[in-house]
Short mmCIF file of C-alpha atoms in Angstrom, two decimals:
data_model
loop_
_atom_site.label_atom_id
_atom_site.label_comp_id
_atom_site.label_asym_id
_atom_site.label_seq_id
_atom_site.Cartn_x
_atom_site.Cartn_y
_atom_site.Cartn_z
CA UNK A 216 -28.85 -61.42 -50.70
CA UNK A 217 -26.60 -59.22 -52.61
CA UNK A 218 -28.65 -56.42 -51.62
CA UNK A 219 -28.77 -56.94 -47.94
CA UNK A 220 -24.62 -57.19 -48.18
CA UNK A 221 -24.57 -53.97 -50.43
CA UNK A 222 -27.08 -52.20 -48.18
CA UNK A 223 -25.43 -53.42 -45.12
CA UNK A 224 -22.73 -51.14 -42.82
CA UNK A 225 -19.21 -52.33 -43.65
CA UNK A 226 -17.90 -54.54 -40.09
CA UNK A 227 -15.50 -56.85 -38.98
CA UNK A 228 -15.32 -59.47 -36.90
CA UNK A 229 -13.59 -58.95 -33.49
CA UNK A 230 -12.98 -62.36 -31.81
CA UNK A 231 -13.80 -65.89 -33.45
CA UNK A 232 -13.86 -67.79 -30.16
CA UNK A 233 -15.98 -70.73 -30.81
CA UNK A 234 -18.08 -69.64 -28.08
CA UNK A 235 -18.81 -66.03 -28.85
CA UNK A 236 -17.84 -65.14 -32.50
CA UNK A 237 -18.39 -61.07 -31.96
CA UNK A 238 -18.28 -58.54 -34.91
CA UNK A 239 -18.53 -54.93 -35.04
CA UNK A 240 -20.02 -52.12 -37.21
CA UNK A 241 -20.77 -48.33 -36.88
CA UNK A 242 -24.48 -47.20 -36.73
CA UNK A 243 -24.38 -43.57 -39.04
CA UNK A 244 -27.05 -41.41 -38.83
CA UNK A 245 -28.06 -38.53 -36.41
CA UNK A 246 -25.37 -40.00 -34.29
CA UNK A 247 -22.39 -42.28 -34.61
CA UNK A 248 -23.15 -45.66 -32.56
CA UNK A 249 -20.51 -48.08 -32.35
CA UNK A 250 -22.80 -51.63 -32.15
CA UNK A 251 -21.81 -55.42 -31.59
CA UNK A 252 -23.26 -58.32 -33.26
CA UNK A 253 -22.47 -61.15 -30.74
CA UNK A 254 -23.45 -64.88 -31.56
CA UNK A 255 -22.94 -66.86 -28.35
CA UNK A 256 -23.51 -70.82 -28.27
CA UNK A 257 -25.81 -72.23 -26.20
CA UNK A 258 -24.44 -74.09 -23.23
CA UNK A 259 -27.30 -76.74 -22.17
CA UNK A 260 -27.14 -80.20 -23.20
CA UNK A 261 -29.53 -81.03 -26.52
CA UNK A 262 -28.45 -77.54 -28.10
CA UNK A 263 -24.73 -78.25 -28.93
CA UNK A 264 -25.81 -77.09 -32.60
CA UNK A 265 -27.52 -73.67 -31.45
CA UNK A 266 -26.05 -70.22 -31.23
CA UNK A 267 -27.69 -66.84 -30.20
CA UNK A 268 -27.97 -63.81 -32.19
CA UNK A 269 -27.87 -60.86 -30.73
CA UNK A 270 -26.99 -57.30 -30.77
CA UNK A 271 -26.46 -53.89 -29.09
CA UNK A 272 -24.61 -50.67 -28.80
CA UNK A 273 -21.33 -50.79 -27.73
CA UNK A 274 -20.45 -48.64 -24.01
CA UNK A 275 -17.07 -47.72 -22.68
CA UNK A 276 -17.16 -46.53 -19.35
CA UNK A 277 -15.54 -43.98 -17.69
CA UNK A 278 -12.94 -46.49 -16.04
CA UNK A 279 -12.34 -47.77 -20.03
CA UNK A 280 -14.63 -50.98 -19.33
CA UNK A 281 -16.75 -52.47 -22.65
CA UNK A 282 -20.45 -53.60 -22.38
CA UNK A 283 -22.89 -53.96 -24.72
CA UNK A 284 -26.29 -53.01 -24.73
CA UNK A 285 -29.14 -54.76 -26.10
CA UNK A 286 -31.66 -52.41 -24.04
CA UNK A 287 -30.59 -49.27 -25.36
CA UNK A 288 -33.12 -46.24 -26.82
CA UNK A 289 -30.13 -44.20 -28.28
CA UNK A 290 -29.90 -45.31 -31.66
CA UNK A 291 -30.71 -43.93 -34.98
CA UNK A 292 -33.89 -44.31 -35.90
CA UNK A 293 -33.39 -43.85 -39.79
CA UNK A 294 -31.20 -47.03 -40.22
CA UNK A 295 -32.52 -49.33 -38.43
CA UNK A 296 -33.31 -51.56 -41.94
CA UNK A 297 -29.57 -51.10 -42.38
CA UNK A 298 -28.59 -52.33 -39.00
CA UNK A 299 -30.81 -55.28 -39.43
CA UNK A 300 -29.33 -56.18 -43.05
CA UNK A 301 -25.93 -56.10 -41.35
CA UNK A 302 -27.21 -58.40 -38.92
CA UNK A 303 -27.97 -60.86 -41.35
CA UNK A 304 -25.17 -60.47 -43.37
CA UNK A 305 -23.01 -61.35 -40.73
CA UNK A 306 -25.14 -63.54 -39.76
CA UNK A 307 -24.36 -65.37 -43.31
CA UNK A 308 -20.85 -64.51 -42.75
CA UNK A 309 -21.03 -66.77 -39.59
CA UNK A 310 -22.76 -69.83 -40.66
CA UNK A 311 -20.27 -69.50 -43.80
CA UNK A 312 -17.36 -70.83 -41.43
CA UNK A 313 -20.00 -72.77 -39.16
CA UNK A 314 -22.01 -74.19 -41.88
CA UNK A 315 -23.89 -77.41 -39.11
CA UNK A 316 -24.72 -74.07 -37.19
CA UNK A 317 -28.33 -72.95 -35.93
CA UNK A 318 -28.58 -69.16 -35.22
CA UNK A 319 -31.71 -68.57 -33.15
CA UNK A 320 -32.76 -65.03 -33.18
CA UNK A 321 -35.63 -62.75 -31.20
CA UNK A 322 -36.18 -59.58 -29.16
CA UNK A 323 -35.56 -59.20 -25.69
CA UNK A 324 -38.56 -57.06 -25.59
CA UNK A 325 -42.20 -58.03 -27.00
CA UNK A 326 -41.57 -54.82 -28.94
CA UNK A 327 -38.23 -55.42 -30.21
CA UNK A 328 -39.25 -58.56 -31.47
CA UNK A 329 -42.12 -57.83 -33.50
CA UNK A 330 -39.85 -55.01 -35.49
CA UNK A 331 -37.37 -57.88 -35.62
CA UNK A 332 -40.20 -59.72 -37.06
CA UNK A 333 -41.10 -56.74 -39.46
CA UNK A 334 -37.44 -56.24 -40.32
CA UNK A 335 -37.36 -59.76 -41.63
CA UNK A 336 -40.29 -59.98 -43.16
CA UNK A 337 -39.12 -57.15 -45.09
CA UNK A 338 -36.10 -58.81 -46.69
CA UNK A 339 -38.00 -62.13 -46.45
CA UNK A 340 -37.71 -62.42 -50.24
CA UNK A 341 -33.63 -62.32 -50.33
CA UNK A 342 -32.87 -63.84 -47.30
CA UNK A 343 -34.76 -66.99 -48.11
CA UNK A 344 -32.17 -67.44 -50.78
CA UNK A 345 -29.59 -68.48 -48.22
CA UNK A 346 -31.05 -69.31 -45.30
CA UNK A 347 -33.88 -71.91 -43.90
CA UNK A 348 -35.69 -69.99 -41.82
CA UNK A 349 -38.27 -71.32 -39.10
CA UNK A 350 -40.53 -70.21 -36.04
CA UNK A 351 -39.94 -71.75 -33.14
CA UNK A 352 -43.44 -72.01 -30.39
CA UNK A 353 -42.43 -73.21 -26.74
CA UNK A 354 -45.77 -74.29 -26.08
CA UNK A 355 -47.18 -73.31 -22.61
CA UNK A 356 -44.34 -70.74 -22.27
CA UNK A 357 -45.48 -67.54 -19.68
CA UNK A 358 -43.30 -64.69 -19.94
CA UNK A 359 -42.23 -61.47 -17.76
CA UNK A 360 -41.30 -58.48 -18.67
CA UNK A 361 -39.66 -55.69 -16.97
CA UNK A 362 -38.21 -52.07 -18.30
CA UNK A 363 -35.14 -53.42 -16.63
CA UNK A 364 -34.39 -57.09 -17.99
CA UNK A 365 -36.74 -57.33 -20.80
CA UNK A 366 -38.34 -60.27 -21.02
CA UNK A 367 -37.62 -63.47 -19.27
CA UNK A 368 -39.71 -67.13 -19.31
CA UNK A 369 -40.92 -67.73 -15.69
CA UNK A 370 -39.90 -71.28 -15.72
CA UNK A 371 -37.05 -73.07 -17.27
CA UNK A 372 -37.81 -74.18 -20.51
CA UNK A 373 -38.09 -77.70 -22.10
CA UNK A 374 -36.29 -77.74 -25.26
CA UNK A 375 -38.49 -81.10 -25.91
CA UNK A 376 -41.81 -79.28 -26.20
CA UNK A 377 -40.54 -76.68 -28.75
CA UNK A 378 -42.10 -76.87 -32.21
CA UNK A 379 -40.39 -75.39 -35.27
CA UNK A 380 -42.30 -74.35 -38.67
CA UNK A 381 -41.08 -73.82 -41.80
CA UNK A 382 -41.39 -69.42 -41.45
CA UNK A 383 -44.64 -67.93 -42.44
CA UNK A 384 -44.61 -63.94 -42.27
CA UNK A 385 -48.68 -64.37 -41.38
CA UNK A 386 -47.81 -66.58 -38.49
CA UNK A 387 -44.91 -64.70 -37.45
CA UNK A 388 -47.09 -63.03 -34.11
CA UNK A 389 -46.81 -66.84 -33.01
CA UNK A 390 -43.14 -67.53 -33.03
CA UNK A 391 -41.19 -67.11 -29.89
CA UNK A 392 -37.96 -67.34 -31.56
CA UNK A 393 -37.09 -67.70 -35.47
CA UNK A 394 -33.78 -70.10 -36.26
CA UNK A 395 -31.45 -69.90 -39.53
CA UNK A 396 -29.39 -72.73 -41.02
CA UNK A 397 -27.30 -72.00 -44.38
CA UNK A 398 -28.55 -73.32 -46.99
CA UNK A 399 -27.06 -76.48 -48.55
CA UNK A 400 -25.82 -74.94 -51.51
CA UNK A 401 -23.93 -72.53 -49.66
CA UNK A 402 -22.11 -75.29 -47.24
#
């Protein structure tokens, strides 16, 4: 992992509400992009243990109001291995303080989330030194997706008929969502 925290943009975290832990980072490249990391817990019942990953650019209005983008095409496209290690390392920074944590992590667009995919399966090898990893499948789970929204189940979904396997790059096409627990050694 020492690699993804070497190779990773230097951040820090912005809020620690036990909600929505936030940290932020600048994106260097073509362009400066300020960009949040936000992990958010999960408010239905049988999930008290899960917490979203996600990230974005950071907007400031002209009126001085914040939002964060997790739709945005301006970034730089030659660090986008570098965002992603930062994402993990603060990922690891996270489940550090929250060690019963579950971060559960995916695009909001069918192509975001395969180079998600890619980007993990490119550090698989160091990651898995700190993390369990899995796939989630929600079986029976129909999907739209809009330029707008990304994409969004059709139905609510039933957190019984989810299956998690231990993460296999060659199966990665069928995960809907991949989840990571520190390790025990790291608790």
């Amino acid at each position: 992992m020492e690699d993804l925290i070497n190779e990773s943009y230097e951040f820090e975290q912005v809020d620690n509400n036990p909600l929505h832990t936030k940290y932020d980072f600048l994106s260097k490249g073509e362009k400066q992009i300020p960009k949040r990391i936000a992990i958010r817990k999960y408010p239905q019942p049988g999930l008290e243990r899960y917490y979203n990953l996600g990230f974005g650019n950071i907007f400031i209005d002209k009126n001085g109001i914040e939002s964060i983008s997790d739709m945005s095409r301006d970034n730089n496209k030659n660090d986008k291995n570098k965002v992603l290690k930062t994402v993990f390392t603060c990922a690891l920074d996270f489940l550090s303080t929250s060690p019963n944590s579950i971060l559960t992590f995916f695009g909001n667009t069918s192509a975001k989330h395969r180079l998600y995919k890619m980007g993990l399966n490119n550090n698989l090898a160091s990651i898995e030194n700190y993390f369990i990893i899995k796939g989630g499948i929600i079986k029976d789970l129909k999907i739209i997706e809009n330029l707008e929204d990304g994409k969004q189940p059709k139905s609510i979904i039933d957190i019984e008929k989810i299956e998690y396997q231990q993460y296999n790059p060659i199966k990665s096409v069928l995960y809907n969502f991949i989840t990571f627990e520190i390790k025990d050694d790291f608790k």
